C-alpha positions as a Markdown table, in Angstrom:
| # | Residue | x | y | z |
|---|---|---|---|---|
| 1 | Unk | 22.5 | -116.0 | -32.4 |
| 2 | Unk | 19.3 | -113.4 | -32.1 |
| 3 | Unk | 20.2 | -110.2 | -30.1 |
| 4 | Unk | 18.4 | -110.9 | -26.4 |
| 5 | Unk | 17.2 | -107.1 | -26.8 |
| 6 | Unk | 15.1 | -107.9 | -29.9 |
| 7 | Unk | 11.9 | -109.0 | -28.2 |
| 8 | Unk | 9.1 | -107.5 | -30.3 |
| 9 | Unk | 7.8 | -109.2 | -33.7 |
| 10 | Unk | 6.1 | -107.1 | -36.5 |
| 11 | Unk | 2.7 | -107.6 | -34.8 |
| 12 | Unk | 3.7 | -106.9 | -31.4 |
| 13 | Unk | 5.7 | -103.6 | -32.7 |
| 14 | Unk | 2.3 | -102.6 | -34.5 |
| 15 | Unk | 0.4 | -102.8 | -31.2 |
| 16 | Unk | 2.9 | -101.1 | -29.3 |
| 17 | Unk | 3.5 | -98.0 | -31.2 |
| 18 | Unk | 0.3 | -97.8 | -33.1 |
| 19 | Unk | 1.5 | -98.4 | -36.6 |
| 20 | Unk | 0.2 | -100.7 | -39.7 |
| 21 | Unk | 2.9 | -103.6 | -40.4 |
| 22 | Unk | 2.8 | -102.6 | -44.0 |
| 23 | Unk | 3.4 | -98.8 | -43.3 |
| 24 | Unk | 6.4 | -99.9 | -41.0 |
| 25 | Unk | 8.0 | -101.9 | -43.7 |
| 26 | Unk | 7.5 | -99.0 | -46.2 |
| 27 | Unk | 9.4 | -96.8 | -43.9 |
| 28 | Unk | 12.1 | -99.6 | -43.6 |
| 29 | Unk | 12.6 | -99.7 | -47.1 |
| 30 | Unk | 12.7 | -96.2 | -48.1 |
| 31 | Unk | 14.3 | -94.2 | -45.1 |
| 32 | Unk | 16.3 | -97.0 | -43.6 |
| 33 | Unk | 15.1 | -95.5 | -40.1 |
| 34 | Unk | 15.7 | -98.7 | -38.3 |
| 35 | Unk | 17.1 | -102.2 | -39.0 |
| 36 | Unk | 15.2 | -105.0 | -37.5 |
| 37 | Unk | 17.1 | -108.2 | -36.5 |
| 38 | Unk | 16.1 | -111.3 | -38.2 |
| 39 | Unk | 15.6 | -114.2 | -36.3 |
| 40 | Unk | 16.3 | -118.1 | -37.5 |
| 41 | Unk | 13.1 | -118.0 | -39.5 |
| 42 | Unk | 14.0 | -114.5 | -40.9 |
| 43 | Unk | 11.1 | -112.8 | -39.3 |
| 44 | Unk | 11.7 | -109.2 | -38.0 |
| 45 | Unk | 12.6 | -108.5 | -34.6 |
| 46 | Unk | 12.6 | -105.1 | -32.8 |
| 47 | Unk | 14.1 | -103.6 | -29.7 |
| 48 | Unk | 13.2 | -101.2 | -27.3 |
| 49 | Unk | 15.4 | -98.4 | -29.2 |
| 50 | Unk | 13.4 | -99.2 | -32.1 |
| 51 | Unk | 10.4 | -98.6 | -30.2 |
| 52 | Unk | 11.6 | -95.4 | -29.0 |
| 53 | Unk | 12.5 | -94.3 | -32.6 |
| 54 | Unk | 9.2 | -95.3 | -34.1 |
| 55 | Unk | 7.4 | -93.3 | -31.4 |
| 56 | Unk | 9.3 | -90.2 | -31.7 |
| 57 | Unk | 8.5 | -90.2 | -35.4 |
| 58 | Unk | 5.1 | -91.1 | -35.0 |
| 59 | Unk | 4.6 | -88.2 | -32.5 |
| 60 | Unk | 6.1 | -86.1 | -35.3 |
| 61 | Unk | 3.7 | -87.1 | -37.9 |
| 62 | Unk | 0.8 | -87.0 | -35.8 |
| 63 | Unk | 2.0 | -83.1 | -35.1 |
| 64 | Unk | 1.8 | -82.4 | -38.9 |
| 65 | Unk | 5.3 | -83.6 | -39.8 |
| 66 | Unk | 5.6 | -85.7 | -43.1 |
| 67 | Unk | 7.6 | -89.0 | -42.4 |
| 68 | Unk | 10.3 | -87.7 | -44.5 |
| 69 | Unk | 10.5 | -84.3 | -42.6 |
| 70 | Unk | 10.5 | -86.4 | -39.0 |
| 71 | Unk | 13.2 | -88.7 | -40.3 |
| 72 | Unk | 15.6 | -85.4 | -41.5 |
| 73 | Unk | 14.9 | -84.0 | -38.1 |
| 74 | Unk | 15.8 | -87.2 | -36.2 |
| 75 | Unk | 19.3 | -87.8 | -38.3 |
| 76 | Unk | 20.0 | -84.1 | -38.5 |
| 77 | Unk | 19.9 | -83.7 | -34.6 |
| 78 | Unk | 21.6 | -87.1 | -34.1 |
| 79 | Unk | 19.0 | -87.6 | -31.3 |
| 80 | Unk | 20.3 | -90.3 | -28.7 |
| 81 | Unk | 17.8 | -93.0 | -27.2 |
| 82 | Unk | 17.5 | -91.1 | -23.8 |
| 83 | Unk | 16.7 | -87.8 | -25.7 |
| 84 | Unk | 13.9 | -89.9 | -27.7 |
| 85 | Unk | 12.5 | -91.5 | -24.5 |
| 86 | Unk | 12.1 | -88.1 | -22.6 |
| 87 | Unk | 10.6 | -86.7 | -25.8 |
| 88 | Unk | 8.0 | -89.3 | -25.9 |
| 89 | Unk | 7.3 | -89.5 | -22.1 |
| 90 | Unk | 6.8 | -85.6 | -21.8 |
| 91 | Unk | 4.3 | -85.9 | -24.9 |
| 92 | Unk | 2.5 | -88.8 | -23.3 |
| 93 | Unk | 2.4 | -87.0 | -19.9 |
| 94 | Unk | 0.8 | -84.0 | -21.5 |
| 95 | Unk | -1.8 | -86.1 | -23.4 |
| 96 | Unk | -2.6 | -87.5 | -20.3 |
| 97 | Unk | -3.2 | -84.2 | -18.5 |
| 98 | Unk | -5.3 | -82.8 | -21.4 |
| 99 | Unk | -7.5 | -85.7 | -21.8 |
| 100 | Unk | -7.9 | -86.3 | -17.7 |
| 101 | Unk | -8.4 | -82.3 | -17.3 |
| 102 | Unk | -11.0 | -82.2 | -20.2 |
| 103 | Unk | -12.9 | -85.3 | -18.9 |
| 104 | Unk | -13.1 | -83.8 | -15.4 |
| 105 | Unk | -14.3 | -80.5 | -16.2 |
| 106 | Unk | -17.1 | -82.4 | -18.5 |
| 107 | Unk | -18.2 | -84.5 | -15.6 |
| 108 | Unk | -17.0 | -87.7 | -17.4 |
| 109 | Unk | -16.3 | -89.7 | -14.4 |
| 110 | Unk | -16.0 | -92.8 | -16.0 |
| 111 | Unk | -13.6 | -91.8 | -18.8 |
| 112 | Unk | -11.5 | -89.7 | -16.2 |
| 113 | Unk | -11.4 | -93.1 | -14.0 |
| 114 | Unk | -10.3 | -95.2 | -17.4 |
| 115 | Unk | -7.6 | -92.3 | -18.1 |
| 116 | Unk | -6.2 | -92.4 | -14.6 |
| 117 | Unk | -6.2 | -96.2 | -14.6 |
| 118 | Unk | -4.0 | -96.1 | -17.7 |
| 119 | Unk | -1.8 | -93.7 | -16.3 |
| 120 | Unk | -1.3 | -95.6 | -13.0 |
| 121 | Unk | 0.0 | -98.4 | -15.4 |
| 122 | Unk | 2.5 | -96.1 | -17.2 |
| 123 | Unk | 3.8 | -93.9 | -14.1 |
| 124 | Unk | 4.7 | -94.1 | -10.6 |
| 125 | Unk | 2.4 | -93.0 | -7.9 |
| 126 | Unk | 4.6 | -89.9 | -7.5 |
| 127 | Unk | 4.9 | -88.8 | -11.0 |
| 128 | Unk | 1.0 | -89.2 | -11.3 |
| 129 | Unk | 0.4 | -87.0 | -8.1 |
| 130 | Unk | 3.3 | -84.3 | -8.8 |
| 131 | Unk | 3.3 | -84.2 | -12.8 |
| 132 | Unk | -0.4 | -84.9 | -13.6 |
| 133 | Unk | -2.6 | -84.1 | -10.9 |
| 134 | Unk | -0.7 | -81.1 | -9.5 |
| 135 | Unk | -0.8 | -79.4 | -12.8 |
| 136 | Unk | -4.4 | -80.0 | -13.2 |
| 137 | Unk | -5.3 | -78.8 | -9.8 |
| 138 | Unk | -3.3 | -75.7 | -10.3 |
| 139 | Unk | -4.9 | -75.0 | -13.9 |
| 140 | Unk | -8.3 | -75.7 | -12.5 |
| 141 | Unk | -7.8 | -73.3 | -9.4 |
| 142 | Unk | -6.6 | -70.5 | -12.1 |
| 143 | Unk | -9.5 | -71.0 | -14.1 |
| 144 | Unk | -11.9 | -70.8 | -11.2 |
| 145 | Unk | -10.4 | -67.7 | -10.0 |
| 146 | Unk | -11.0 | -66.2 | -13.6 |
| 147 | Unk | -14.6 | -67.1 | -13.5 |
| 148 | Unk | -13.9 | -69.7 | -16.4 |
| 149 | Unk | -15.5 | -72.8 | -14.6 |
| 150 | Unk | -18.2 | -72.8 | -11.9 |
| 151 | Unk | -17.7 | -74.1 | -8.3 |
| 152 | Unk | -19.2 | -77.2 | -9.4 |
| 153 | Unk | -16.4 | -78.4 | -11.4 |
| 154 | Unk | -14.1 | -77.4 | -8.6 |
| 155 | Unk | -16.1 | -79.6 | -6.3 |
| 156 | Unk | -16.2 | -82.5 | -8.5 |
| 157 | Unk | -12.6 | -82.4 | -9.2 |
| 158 | Unk | -11.8 | -82.3 | -5.5 |
| 159 | Unk | -14.2 | -85.3 | -4.8 |
| 160 | Unk | -12.4 | -87.2 | -7.8 |
| 161 | Unk | -9.0 | -86.8 | -6.6 |
| 162 | Unk | -10.0 | -87.4 | -2.8 |
| 163 | Unk | -11.3 | -90.6 | -4.0 |
| 164 | Unk | -8.9 | -91.8 | -6.3 |
| 165 | Unk | -5.8 | -90.6 | -4.8 |
| 166 | Unk | -7.0 | -90.9 | -1.0 |
| 167 | Unk | -7.4 | -94.5 | -1.5 |
| 168 | Unk | -3.9 | -95.2 | -2.2 |
| 169 | Unk | -2.3 | -92.2 | 0.1 |
| 170 | Unk | -4.3 | -93.0 | 3.0 |
| 171 | Unk | -3.3 | -96.7 | 3.0 |
| 172 | Unk | 0.4 | -95.7 | 3.4 |
| 173 | Unk | 2.3 | -96.5 | 6.7 |
| 174 | Unk | 2.4 | -93.6 | 9.4 |
| 175 | Unk | 5.5 | -92.6 | 11.1 |
| 176 | Unk | 4.5 | -92.5 | 15.0 |
| 177 | Unk | 7.6 | -90.1 | 15.5 |
| 178 | Unk | 6.1 | -87.4 | 13.6 |
| 179 | Unk | 3.7 | -85.0 | 14.8 |
| 180 | Unk | 0.2 | -84.9 | 14.0 |
| 181 | Unk | -1.1 | -82.1 | 11.3 |
| 182 | Unk | -4.3 | -80.6 | 11.1 |
| 183 | Unk | -5.5 | -79.5 | 7.6 |
| 184 | Unk | -8.2 | -77.0 | 7.1 |
| 185 | Unk | -9.6 | -74.4 | 4.7 |
| 186 | Unk | -9.8 | -70.7 | 5.5 |
| 187 | Unk | -12.9 | -69.0 | 6.5 |
| 188 | Unk | -15.6 | -69.0 | 3.9 |
| 189 | Unk | -13.5 | -70.9 | 1.7 |
| 190 | Unk | -15.1 | -72.8 | -0.8 |
| 191 | Unk | -12.9 | -75.5 | -2.3 |
| 192 | Unk | -10.1 | -77.7 | -1.0 |
| 193 | Unk | -7.8 | -78.7 | -3.9 |
| 194 | Unk | -4.7 | -76.9 | -2.7 |
| 195 | Unk | -5.3 | -78.1 | 0.9 |
| 196 | Unk | -5.9 | -81.9 | -0.7 |
| 197 | Unk | -2.5 | -81.8 | -2.6 |
| 198 | Unk | -0.7 | -80.9 | 0.3 |
| 199 | Unk | -2.1 | -83.3 | 2.3 |
| 200 | Unk | -1.1 | -86.0 | 0.1 |
| 201 | Unk | 2.4 | -84.8 | 0.1 |
| 202 | Unk | 2.5 | -84.8 | 4.1 |
| 203 | Unk | 1.0 | -88.5 | 4.0 |
| 204 | Unk | 3.6 | -89.7 | 1.7 |
| 205 | Unk | 6.3 | -88.3 | 4.1 |
| 206 | Unk | 4.5 | -90.7 | 6.8 |
| 207 | Unk | 2.4 | -87.6 | 9.0 |
| 208 | Unk | -0.6 | -88.5 | 10.2 |
| 209 | Unk | -3.0 | -85.6 | 8.7 |
| 210 | Unk | -6.4 | -84.8 | 10.2 |
| 211 | Unk | -8.2 | -83.4 | 7.1 |
| 212 | Unk | -11.3 | -81.4 | 8.4 |
| 213 | Unk | -11.8 | -79.2 | 5.1 |
| 214 | Unk | -14.0 | -76.5 | 4.8 |
| 215 | Unk | -16.3 | -74.7 | 7.2 |
| 216 | Unk | -14.5 | -75.0 | 10.4 |
| 217 | Unk | -15.2 | -72.0 | 12.7 |
| 218 | Unk | -12.4 | -70.6 | 14.9 |
| 219 | Unk | -13.7 | -71.5 | 18.1 |
| 220 | Unk | -14.2 | -75.1 | 17.1 |
| 221 | Unk | -10.7 | -75.3 | 15.6 |
| 222 | Unk | -9.2 | -74.1 | 18.9 |
| 223 | Unk | -10.7 | -76.9 | 20.5 |
| 224 | Unk | -9.6 | -79.5 | 18.1 |
| 225 | Unk | -6.2 | -78.1 | 18.3 |
| 226 | Unk | -6.1 | -78.4 | 22.1 |
| 227 | Unk | -7.7 | -82.0 | 22.3 |
| 228 | Unk | -5.2 | -83.5 | 19.6 |
| 229 | Unk | -2.3 | -81.4 | 20.8 |
| 230 | Unk | -1.2 | -81.2 | 17.3 |
| 231 | Unk | 2.1 | -79.4 | 16.3 |
| 232 | Unk | 1.1 | -78.2 | 13.0 |
| 233 | Unk | -1.8 | -76.5 | 11.5 |
| 234 | Unk | -2.2 | -75.9 | 7.5 |
| 235 | Unk | -4.6 | -73.5 | 6.3 |
| 236 | Unk | -5.4 | -72.7 | 2.6 |
| 237 | Unk | -6.8 | -70.2 | 0.7 |
| 238 | Unk | -7.9 | -69.9 | -2.8 |
| 239 | Unk | -10.3 | -66.9 | -2.8 |
| 240 | Unk | -8.7 | -63.6 | -2.6 |
| 241 | Unk | -12.2 | -62.3 | -1.3 |
| 242 | Unk | -11.5 | -64.2 | 1.9 |
| 243 | Unk | -7.8 | -63.7 | 2.1 |
| 244 | Unk | -8.3 | -61.1 | 4.9 |
| 245 | Unk | -10.3 | -63.5 | 6.8 |
| 246 | Unk | -7.7 | -66.2 | 6.5 |
| 247 | Unk | -4.9 | -64.0 | 7.8 |
| 248 | Unk | -7.2 | -62.4 | 10.9 |
| 249 | Unk | -7.5 | -66.3 | 11.9 |
| 250 | Unk | -3.9 | -66.7 | 11.4 |
| 251 | Unk | -3.2 | -63.8 | 13.8 |
| 252 | Unk | -5.9 | -65.1 | 16.2 |
| 253 | Unk | -4.4 | -68.7 | 16.2 |
| 254 | Unk | -0.7 | -67.2 | 16.9 |
| 255 | Unk | -2.2 | -65.6 | 20.0 |
| 256 | Unk | -4.1 | -68.5 | 21.4 |
| 257 | Unk | -1.7 | -71.4 | 20.2 |
| 258 | Unk | 1.8 | -69.8 | 20.1 |
| 259 | Unk | 3.4 | -72.8 | 20.0 |
| 260 | Unk | 1.8 | -74.6 | 16.8 |
| 261 | Unk | 3.4 | -74.3 | 13.4 |
| 262 | Unk | 1.0 | -72.7 | 11.0 |
| 263 | Unk | 1.2 | -73.0 | 7.4 |
| 264 | Unk | -0.9 | -71.0 | 4.7 |
| 265 | Unk | -1.0 | -71.9 | 1.0 |
| 266 | Unk | -3.3 | -71.9 | -1.8 |
| 267 | Unk | -3.9 | -69.6 | -5.1 |
| 268 | Unk | -4.8 | -66.5 | -3.2 |
| 269 | Unk | -1.6 | -66.4 | -1.4 |
| 270 | Unk | 0.1 | -65.7 | -4.8 |
| 271 | Unk | -1.6 | -62.2 | -4.6 |
| 272 | Unk | -0.3 | -61.0 | -1.3 |
| 273 | Unk | 0.9 | -57.4 | -1.3 |
| 274 | Unk | 4.8 | -57.3 | -0.8 |
| 275 | Unk | 3.8 | -55.7 | 2.5 |
| 276 | Unk | 1.5 | -58.7 | 3.6 |
| 277 | Unk | 4.3 | -61.5 | 2.4 |
| 278 | Unk | 6.8 | -59.8 | 4.9 |
| 279 | Unk | 4.1 | -59.7 | 7.5 |
| 280 | Unk | 2.8 | -63.4 | 7.0 |
| 281 | Unk | 6.3 | -64.6 | 5.3 |
| 282 | Unk | 6.9 | -67.1 | 8.2 |
| 283 | Unk | 3.6 | -68.8 | 7.5 |
| 284 | Unk | 3.7 | -69.2 | 3.5 |
| 285 | Unk | 4.4 | -72.8 | 2.5 |
| 286 | Unk | 5.2 | -71.9 | -1.1 |
| 287 | Unk | 4.3 | -73.1 | -4.4 |
| 288 | Unk | 6.6 | -75.8 | -5.5 |
| 289 | Unk | 7.8 | -79.1 | -3.7 |
| 290 | Unk | 11.4 | -77.6 | -3.1 |
| 291 | Unk | 9.2 | -74.7 | -1.2 |
| 292 | Unk | 7.2 | -77.3 | 0.8 |
| 293 | Unk | 10.5 | -79.3 | 1.4 |
| 294 | Unk | 12.3 | -76.2 | 2.9 |
| 295 | Unk | 9.4 | -75.2 | 4.7 |
| 296 | Unk | 8.8 | -78.5 | 6.7 |
| 297 | Unk | 12.4 | -79.2 | 6.8 |
| 298 | Unk | 12.9 | -75.6 | 9.0 |
| 299 | Unk | 9.8 | -76.4 | 11.1 |
| 300 | Unk | 10.9 | -80.2 | 11.8 |
| 301 | Unk | 13.7 | -78.9 | 14.3 |
| 302 | Unk | 11.2 | -76.9 | 16.2 |
| 303 | Unk | 9.0 | -79.7 | 17.3 |
């Protein structure tokens, strides 16, 4: 009786892992790396474990190993199935990040959409957001700060993320017991990627986020806070040149709206002096998911 786990014939395995049937047969004969299961007709059948092994080997060959060297590494390290899959998943993840970022910075929207469609077919929404979109956003913010890309690149990426991820996130149900959150950029801030990512994080937790983006004067912001009776305000600042204005805005809001929980995030916050970090530490949201979780949890008890 054929093993139920053997579900790929040689044509299917060729398409799944990207290897020619003749090459696969040659590898089997010479290196004995896998032993396909034969059905009643004598045809080769392969399992998910075979898929993981072949993908790992092909990845090594694509990186410059000979197949003999790759097989030697595999046998020497006695890699288990979980390790093989994790290695392959990580490589696939990095490939998606590189290709998506490259196409976005080349203003290739159609190609970027094709890549993201494939990404969503492979990974969960959480993995796409936090392990693909987030690293790209961080890299783009750093590149912009170093003048390696233009503000046009930043705006293009921001709009792309808002359009694609927003369609998914903004259909998520809201928790009526959670307070409203106002999300705005700091004064003179010219792009919104950090704020957008944090907004997505909050929306996935059920918060109603009122996203206003850039160019909201302090006077208007105060009116919005009072009208919406919001318990949270999140400010982002990526440009070090405008960080002082953002900190001044926080001081003004703290005086006029003492009950609101203010959060501060963005690339420029990383460059605060030690003294400033001490003075404004209560507002700094942080740089990782764990930081965000901690910041949010502490303030939920105050609401």
